[in-house]
């Protein structure tokens, strides 16, 4: 079954404690991206990756890092989380950017 | 990068046709128009994509005028389960960034 898997689904952490949200896809997609979703603001792109070892900033990259060492995985790293990063996060993948994207189930992150 | 503008919310009743319009005045020549549906606490789901004129699939139709500065998602005979947020997205097949708008919240009443 084609899918994008994010882990964890829910996470509560404290300010400053490094965390990683994993994202994995089984469709051999080249394009992967991370979004955050906040009430009234829709989906905002954090980082994207056009292919292995090729990543770039989206609209709201501050406070986040990513890596793309393998085609299937695209982890989102928060080196020093802050409360304003409390949000719902989605990972997505597609064959190419702009083509039908498949989204993960979401990760609800709370930073206290 | 094309920015999209959609109505914040729309109401409808079961069985009616719903048309949601998206404005994208700065659309580029190689940009496609894509619509997604999102239910609460779930990731968006692809509905339909088009470049010009009309595209139809089993769930929706997409109408794009000749100037491509807007598009209309048409949902025939909506049901309660169509209550969701609908996003219009504009981008090329090799665009790097993808920009979602704030979406249109569709509420379907019995």
PDB file of C-alpha atoms in Angstrom:
ATOM      1  CA  UNK A   1       0.000   0.000   0.000  1.00  0.00           C
ATOM      2  CA  UNK A   2       1.317   3.420  -0.995  1.00  0.00           C
ATOM      3  CA  UNK A   3       1.825   5.514   2.061  1.00  0.00           C
ATOM      4  CA  UNK A   4       3.694   8.229   3.892  1.00  0.00           C
ATOM      5  CA  UNK A   5       4.408   7.344   7.503  1.00  0.00           C
ATOM      6  CA  UNK A   6       5.205   9.889  10.183  1.00  0.00           C
ATOM      7  CA  UNK A   7       6.309   9.185  13.722  1.00  0.00           C
ATOM      8  CA  UNK A   8       5.418   9.988  16.354  1.00  0.00           C
ATOM      9  CA  UNK A   9       1.757  10.976  15.907  1.00  0.00           C
ATOM     10  CA  UNK A  10       1.725  12.941  19.147  1.00  0.00           C
ATOM     11  CA  UNK A  11       4.606  14.462  21.062  1.00  0.00           C
ATOM     12  CA  UNK A  12       4.831  16.688  24.111  1.00  0.00           C
ATOM     13  CA  UNK A  13       8.267  18.023  24.874  1.00  0.00           C
ATOM     14  CA  UNK A  14       9.987  20.770  26.810  1.00  0.00           C
ATOM     15  CA  UNK A  15      11.649  23.885  25.478  1.00  0.00           C
ATOM     16  CA  UNK A  16      15.174  23.259  24.256  1.00  0.00           C
ATOM     17  CA  UNK A  17      15.087  19.478  24.099  1.00  0.00           C
ATOM     18  CA  UNK A  18      16.135  18.333  20.638  1.00  0.00           C
ATOM     19  CA  UNK A  19      13.647  16.158  18.801  1.00  0.00           C
ATOM     20  CA  UNK A  20      13.248  14.453  15.448  1.00  0.00           C
ATOM     21  CA  UNK A  21      10.047  13.653  13.614  1.00  0.00           C
ATOM     22  CA  UNK A  22      10.548  10.889  11.091  1.00  0.00           C
ATOM     23  CA  UNK A  23       8.908  10.625   7.686  1.00  0.00           C
ATOM     24  CA  UNK A  24       9.143   7.682   5.344  1.00  0.00           C
ATOM     25  CA  UNK A  25       7.523   6.973   1.969  1.00  0.00           C
ATOM     26  CA  UNK A  26       7.370   3.726   0.005  1.00  0.00           C
ATOM     27  CA  UNK A  27       6.565   5.117  -3.442  1.00  0.00           C
ATOM     28  CA  UNK A  28      10.075   5.988  -4.638  1.00  0.00           C
ATOM     29  CA  UNK A  29       9.062   9.633  -4.839  1.00  0.00           C
ATOM     30  CA  UNK A  30      11.703  12.227  -5.547  1.00  0.00           C
ATOM     31  CA  UNK A  31       9.985  15.222  -3.950  1.00  0.00           C
ATOM     32  CA  UNK A  32       9.331  15.378  -0.219  1.00  0.00           C
ATOM     33  CA  UNK A  33       8.332  18.268   1.996  1.00  0.00           C
ATOM     34  CA  UNK A  34       7.324  19.279   5.483  1.00  0.00           C
ATOM     35  CA  UNK A  35       4.443  21.570   6.413  1.00  0.00           C
ATOM     36  CA  UNK A  36       3.116  23.021   9.586  1.00  0.00           C
ATOM     37  CA  UNK A  37      -0.525  23.819  10.059  1.00  0.00           C
ATOM     38  CA  UNK A  38      -1.785  26.406  12.511  1.00  0.00           C
ATOM     39  CA  UNK A  39      -5.349  27.646  13.018  1.00  0.00           C
ATOM     40  CA  UNK A  40      -6.256  30.298  10.475  1.00  0.00           C
ATOM     41  CA  UNK A  41      -2.932  30.024   8.643  1.00  0.00           C
ATOM     42  CA  UNK A  42      -3.461  26.994   6.464  1.00  0.00           C
ATOM     43  CA  UNK A  43      -0.492  24.846   5.456  1.00  0.00           C
ATOM     44  CA  UNK A  44       2.907  26.480   5.351  1.00  0.00           C
ATOM     45  CA  UNK A  45       5.897  24.766   3.847  1.00  0.00           C
ATOM     46  CA  UNK A  46       8.913  24.423   6.129  1.00  0.00           C
ATOM     47  CA  UNK A  47      11.468  22.606   3.979  1.00  0.00           C
ATOM     48  CA  UNK A  48      11.404  20.584   0.816  1.00  0.00           C
ATOM     49  CA  UNK A  49      13.688  18.175  -0.974  1.00  0.00           C
ATOM     50  CA  UNK A  50      13.841  17.686  -4.717  1.00  0.00           C
ATOM     51  CA  UNK A  51      15.915  14.501  -4.356  1.00  0.00           C
ATOM     52  CA  UNK A  52      18.559  12.793  -2.229  1.00  0.00           C
ATOM     53  CA  UNK A  53      20.967  15.326  -0.726  1.00  0.00           C
ATOM     54  CA  UNK A  54      19.000  18.205  -2.259  1.00  0.00           C
ATOM     55  CA  UNK A  55      17.046  20.257   0.278  1.00  0.00           C
ATOM     56  CA  UNK A  56      15.920  23.858   0.461  1.00  0.00           C
ATOM     57  CA  UNK A  57      13.955  26.241   2.623  1.00  0.00           C
ATOM     58  CA  UNK A  58      10.238  26.715   2.315  1.00  0.00           C
ATOM     59  CA  UNK A  59       8.316  29.655   3.708  1.00  0.00           C
ATOM     60  CA  UNK A  60       8.886  29.067   7.429  1.00  0.00           C
ATOM     61  CA  UNK A  61      12.262  27.295   7.899  1.00  0.00           C
ATOM     62  CA  UNK A  62      13.469  29.104  11.035  1.00  0.00           C
ATOM     63  CA  UNK A  63      14.111  26.717  13.912  1.00  0.00           C
ATOM     64  CA  UNK A  64      14.028  23.581  11.767  1.00  0.00           C
ATOM     65  CA  UNK A  65      16.507  21.340   9.991  1.00  0.00           C
ATOM     66  CA  UNK A  66      16.059  18.473   7.569  1.00  0.00           C
ATOM     67  CA  UNK A  67      18.173  15.872   5.870  1.00  0.00           C
ATOM     68  CA  UNK A  68      17.670  13.606   2.855  1.00  0.00           C
ATOM     69  CA  UNK A  69      20.281  10.871   2.967  1.00  0.00           C
ATOM     70  CA  UNK A  70      18.000   8.277   1.445  1.00  0.00           C
ATOM     71  CA  UNK A  71      15.195   8.678  -1.026  1.00  0.00           C
ATOM     72  CA  UNK A  72      12.536   7.243   1.249  1.00  0.00           C
ATOM     73  CA  UNK A  73      13.293   9.189   4.449  1.00  0.00           C
ATOM     74  CA  UNK A  74      13.017  12.887   5.214  1.00  0.00           C
ATOM     75  CA  UNK A  75      13.289  13.589   8.952  1.00  0.00           C
ATOM     76  CA  UNK A  76      12.417  16.956  10.474  1.00  0.00           C
ATOM     77  CA  UNK A  77      14.752  18.067  13.237  1.00  0.00           C
ATOM     78  CA  UNK A  78      14.063  20.679  15.888  1.00  0.00           C
ATOM     79  CA  UNK A  79      17.420  21.384  17.528  1.00  0.00           C
ATOM     80  CA  UNK A  80      15.999  23.589  20.281  1.00  0.00           C
ATOM     81  CA  UNK A  81      12.209  23.557  20.229  1.00  0.00           C
ATOM     82  CA  UNK A  82      10.306  26.582  21.458  1.00  0.00           C
ATOM     83  CA  UNK A  83       6.618  26.994  22.337  1.00  0.00           C
ATOM     84  CA  UNK A  84       5.923  28.816  19.050  1.00  0.00           C
ATOM     85  CA  UNK A  85       6.719  25.560  17.266  1.00  0.00           C
ATOM     86  CA  UNK A  86       3.690  23.950  18.844  1.00  0.00           C
ATOM     87  CA  UNK A  87       1.738  22.923  15.769  1.00  0.00           C
ATOM     88  CA  UNK A  88       0.403  20.124  13.584  1.00  0.00           C
ATOM     89  CA  UNK A  89       3.074  18.890  11.192  1.00  0.00           C
ATOM     90  CA  UNK A  90       2.605  17.055   7.914  1.00  0.00           C
ATOM     91  CA  UNK A  91       5.090  15.312   5.698  1.00  0.00           C
ATOM     92  CA  UNK A  92       4.268  14.812   2.025  1.00  0.00           C
ATOM     93  CA  UNK A  93       5.814  13.140  -0.977  1.00  0.00           C
ATOM     94  CA  UNK A  94       5.198  13.183  -4.704  1.00  0.00           C
ATOM     95  CA  UNK A  95       6.864  11.974  -7.846  1.00  0.00           C
ATOM     96  CA  UNK A  96       7.752  15.563  -8.704  1.00  0.00           C
ATOM     97  CA  UNK A  97       6.850  18.882  -7.087  1.00  0.00           C
ATOM     98  CA  UNK A  98       3.417  20.042  -8.157  1.00  0.00           C
ATOM     99  CA  UNK A  99       2.177  16.564  -8.978  1.00  0.00           C
ATOM    100  CA  UNK A 100      -0.316  14.687  -6.777  1.00  0.00           C
ATOM    101  CA  UNK A 101       1.140  14.651  -3.278  1.00  0.00           C
ATOM    102  CA  UNK A 102       0.566  12.026  -0.625  1.00  0.00           C
ATOM    103  CA  UNK A 103       0.457  13.262   2.942  1.00  0.00           C
ATOM    104  CA  UNK A 104       1.261  11.531   6.184  1.00  0.00           C
ATOM    105  CA  UNK A 105      -1.179  11.292   9.085  1.00  0.00           C
ATOM    106  CA  UNK A 106       0.309  14.264  10.862  1.00  0.00           C
ATOM    107  CA  UNK A 107       2.307  14.823  14.038  1.00  0.00           C
ATOM    108  CA  UNK A 108       0.807  16.975  16.732  1.00  0.00           C
ATOM    109  CA  UNK A 109       3.676  18.602  18.602  1.00  0.00           C
ATOM    110  CA  UNK A 110       3.335  20.520  21.848  1.00  0.00           C
ATOM    111  CA  UNK A 111       6.332  22.367  23.262  1.00  0.00           C
ATOM    112  CA  UNK A 112       5.954  23.528  26.862  1.00  0.00           C
TER     113      UNK A 112
ATOM    114  CA  UNK B   1       5.434  32.138  -7.039  1.00  0.00           C
ATOM    115  CA  UNK B   2       1.703  32.342  -7.631  1.00  0.00           C
ATOM    116  CA  UNK B   3      -0.388  33.217  -4.608  1.00  0.00           C
ATOM    117  CA  UNK B   4      -3.937  31.939  -4.381  1.00  0.00           C
ATOM    118  CA  UNK B   5      -7.025  33.525  -2.877  1.00  0.00           C
ATOM    119  CA  UNK B   6     -10.096  31.558  -1.880  1.00  0.00           C
ATOM    120  CA  UNK B   7     -13.237  32.309   0.121  1.00  0.00           C
ATOM    121  CA  UNK B   8     -12.727  31.525   3.781  1.00  0.00           C
ATOM    122  CA  UNK B   9     -15.914  29.514   4.115  1.00  0.00           C
ATOM    123  CA  UNK B  10     -18.992  28.286   2.274  1.00  0.00           C
ATOM    124  CA  UNK B  11     -22.204  26.605   3.349  1.00  0.00           C
ATOM    125  CA  UNK B  12     -24.313  24.205   1.351  1.00  0.00           C
ATOM    126  CA  UNK B  13     -27.017  21.582   1.727  1.00  0.00           C
ATOM    127  CA  UNK B  14     -26.898  17.936   0.831  1.00  0.00           C
ATOM    128  CA  UNK B  15     -27.592  17.241  -2.825  1.00  0.00           C
ATOM    129  CA  UNK B  16     -26.557  20.674  -4.057  1.00  0.00           C
ATOM    130  CA  UNK B  17     -23.706  21.452  -6.406  1.00  0.00           C
ATOM    131  CA  UNK B  18     -20.916  23.443  -4.801  1.00  0.00           C
ATOM    132  CA  UNK B  19     -18.495  25.647  -6.724  1.00  0.00           C
ATOM    133  CA  UNK B  20     -15.383  26.949  -5.003  1.00  0.00           C
ATOM    134  CA  UNK B  21     -13.399  29.550  -6.890  1.00  0.00           C
ATOM    135  CA  UNK B  22      -9.709  30.210  -6.501  1.00  0.00           C
ATOM    136  CA  UNK B  23      -7.984  33.330  -7.780  1.00  0.00           C
ATOM    137  CA  UNK B  24      -4.371  33.091  -8.965  1.00  0.00           C
ATOM    138  CA  UNK B  25      -3.591  36.241 -10.913  1.00  0.00           C
ATOM    139  CA  UNK B  26       0.160  35.608 -11.104  1.00  0.00           C
ATOM    140  CA  UNK B  27       0.008  32.078 -12.443  1.00  0.00           C
ATOM    141  CA  UNK B  28       2.996  31.176 -14.604  1.00  0.00           C
ATOM    142  CA  UNK B  29       2.925  29.534 -17.991  1.00  0.00           C
ATOM    143  CA  UNK B  30       4.092  26.158 -16.706  1.00  0.00           C
ATOM    144  CA  UNK B  31       1.965  26.162 -13.532  1.00  0.00           C
ATOM    145  CA  UNK B  32      -0.718  23.555 -12.913  1.00  0.00           C
ATOM    146  CA  UNK B  33      -3.714  24.038 -10.622  1.00  0.00           C
ATOM    147  CA  UNK B  34      -4.295  21.405  -7.987  1.00  0.00           C
ATOM    148  CA  UNK B  35      -7.015  20.994  -5.398  1.00  0.00           C
ATOM    149  CA  UNK B  36      -6.803  19.109  -2.123  1.00  0.00           C
ATOM    150  CA  UNK B  37      -9.387  18.141   0.479  1.00  0.00           C
ATOM    151  CA  UNK B  38      -8.611  17.986   4.179  1.00  0.00           C
ATOM    152  CA  UNK B  39     -10.651  16.527   7.016  1.00  0.00           C
ATOM    153  CA  UNK B  40      -9.893  17.479  10.636  1.00  0.00           C
ATOM    154  CA  UNK B  41      -6.691  15.940  11.995  1.00  0.00           C
ATOM    155  CA  UNK B  42      -5.875  14.273   8.674  1.00  0.00           C
ATOM    156  CA  UNK B  43      -3.423  15.112   5.946  1.00  0.00           C
ATOM    157  CA  UNK B  44      -4.731  16.738   2.761  1.00  0.00           C
ATOM    158  CA  UNK B  45      -5.897  14.414   0.013  1.00  0.00           C
ATOM    159  CA  UNK B  46      -5.488  15.076  -3.702  1.00  0.00           C
ATOM    160  CA  UNK B  47      -8.761  15.738  -5.531  1.00  0.00           C
ATOM    161  CA  UNK B  48      -7.986  16.977  -9.020  1.00  0.00           C
ATOM    162  CA  UNK B  49      -5.404  18.756 -11.148  1.00  0.00           C
ATOM    163  CA  UNK B  50      -5.643  20.681 -14.386  1.00  0.00           C
ATOM    164  CA  UNK B  51      -3.824  23.061 -16.703  1.00  0.00           C
ATOM    165  CA  UNK B  52      -6.560  24.589 -18.832  1.00  0.00           C
ATOM    166  CA  UNK B  53     -10.215  24.228 -19.867  1.00  0.00           C
ATOM    167  CA  UNK B  54     -12.020  21.470 -17.990  1.00  0.00           C
ATOM    168  CA  UNK B  55     -10.966  18.357 -16.150  1.00  0.00           C
ATOM    169  CA  UNK B  56     -13.365  15.848 -14.646  1.00  0.00           C
ATOM    170  CA  UNK B  57     -12.838  12.789 -12.500  1.00  0.00           C
ATOM    171  CA  UNK B  58     -15.072  10.592 -10.385  1.00  0.00           C
ATOM    172  CA  UNK B  59     -15.365  13.105  -7.539  1.00  0.00           C
ATOM    173  CA  UNK B  60     -15.089  16.606  -9.007  1.00  0.00           C
ATOM    174  CA  UNK B  61     -14.684  18.868 -12.004  1.00  0.00           C
ATOM    175  CA  UNK B  62     -12.186  21.645 -12.432  1.00  0.00           C
ATOM    176  CA  UNK B  63     -12.967  24.593 -14.685  1.00  0.00           C
ATOM    177  CA  UNK B  64     -10.135  26.847 -15.848  1.00  0.00           C
ATOM    178  CA  UNK B  65     -10.857  29.868 -18.073  1.00  0.00           C
ATOM    179  CA  UNK B  66      -8.645  30.790 -20.985  1.00  0.00           C
ATOM    180  CA  UNK B  67      -6.652  33.402 -19.041  1.00  0.00           C
ATOM    181  CA  UNK B  68      -6.012  30.856 -16.239  1.00  0.00           C
ATOM    182  CA  UNK B  69      -6.154  33.589 -13.583  1.00  0.00           C
ATOM    183  CA  UNK B  70      -8.798  31.695 -11.677  1.00  0.00           C
ATOM    184  CA  UNK B  71     -10.196  28.208 -11.376  1.00  0.00           C
ATOM    185  CA  UNK B  72     -13.371  26.665 -10.018  1.00  0.00           C
ATOM    186  CA  UNK B  73     -13.675  23.361  -8.238  1.00  0.00           C
ATOM    187  CA  UNK B  74     -17.130  21.904  -8.735  1.00  0.00           C
ATOM    188  CA  UNK B  75     -18.493  19.240  -6.398  1.00  0.00           C
ATOM    189  CA  UNK B  76     -21.694  17.702  -7.734  1.00  0.00           C
ATOM    190  CA  UNK B  77     -24.436  16.769  -5.280  1.00  0.00           C
ATOM    191  CA  UNK B  78     -22.492  17.182  -2.056  1.00  0.00           C
ATOM    192  CA  UNK B  79     -23.123  15.026   0.978  1.00  0.00           C
ATOM    193  CA  UNK B  80     -22.383  15.532   4.669  1.00  0.00           C
ATOM    194  CA  UNK B  81     -19.096  13.706   4.185  1.00  0.00           C
ATOM    195  CA  UNK B  82     -17.889  16.473   1.872  1.00  0.00           C
ATOM    196  CA  UNK B  83     -17.659  18.823   4.853  1.00  0.00           C
ATOM    197  CA  UNK B  84     -13.946  19.651   4.847  1.00  0.00           C
ATOM    198  CA  UNK B  85     -11.389  22.300   4.002  1.00  0.00           C
ATOM    199  CA  UNK B  86     -10.496  22.634   0.318  1.00  0.00           C
ATOM    200  CA  UNK B  87      -7.140  24.010  -0.788  1.00  0.00           C
ATOM    201  CA  UNK B  88      -6.193  25.408  -4.155  1.00  0.00           C
ATOM    202  CA  UNK B  89      -2.523  25.104  -5.060  1.00  0.00           C
ATOM    203  CA  UNK B  90      -0.657  26.509  -8.038  1.00  0.00           C
ATOM    204  CA  UNK B  91       2.732  25.274  -9.161  1.00  0.00           C
ATOM    205  CA  UNK B  92       4.676  23.709 -11.978  1.00  0.00           C
ATOM    206  CA  UNK B  93       5.609  20.077 -12.157  1.00  0.00           C
ATOM    207  CA  UNK B  94       9.150  21.036 -11.336  1.00  0.00           C
ATOM    208  CA  UNK B  95       8.426  23.976  -9.087  1.00  0.00           C
ATOM    209  CA  UNK B  96      10.490  23.919  -5.936  1.00  0.00           C
ATOM    210  CA  UNK B  97       8.330  25.620  -3.321  1.00  0.00           C
ATOM    211  CA  UNK B  98       4.650  24.839  -3.056  1.00  0.00           C
ATOM    212  CA  UNK B  99       2.381  27.441  -1.513  1.00  0.00           C
ATOM    213  CA  UNK B 100      -0.966  26.468  -0.061  1.00  0.00           C
ATOM    214  CA  UNK B 101      -3.521  29.166   0.636  1.00  0.00           C
ATOM    215  CA  UNK B 102      -5.616  29.274   3.772  1.00  0.00           C
ATOM    216  CA  UNK B 103      -8.280  27.089   2.189  1.00  0.00           C
ATOM    217  CA  UNK B 104     -12.081  27.184   2.012  1.00  0.00           C
ATOM    218  CA  UNK B 105     -14.026  25.580   4.811  1.00  0.00           C
ATOM    219  CA  UNK B 106     -17.085  23.914   3.299  1.00  0.00           C
ATOM    220  CA  UNK B 107     -19.907  23.029   5.653  1.00  0.00           C
ATOM    221  CA  UNK B 108     -22.653  20.784   4.280  1.00  0.00           C
ATOM    222  CA  UNK B 109     -25.958  20.737   6.137  1.00  0.00           C
ATOM    223  CA  UNK B 110     -28.633  18.029   5.999  1.00  0.00           C
TER     224      UNK B 110
END
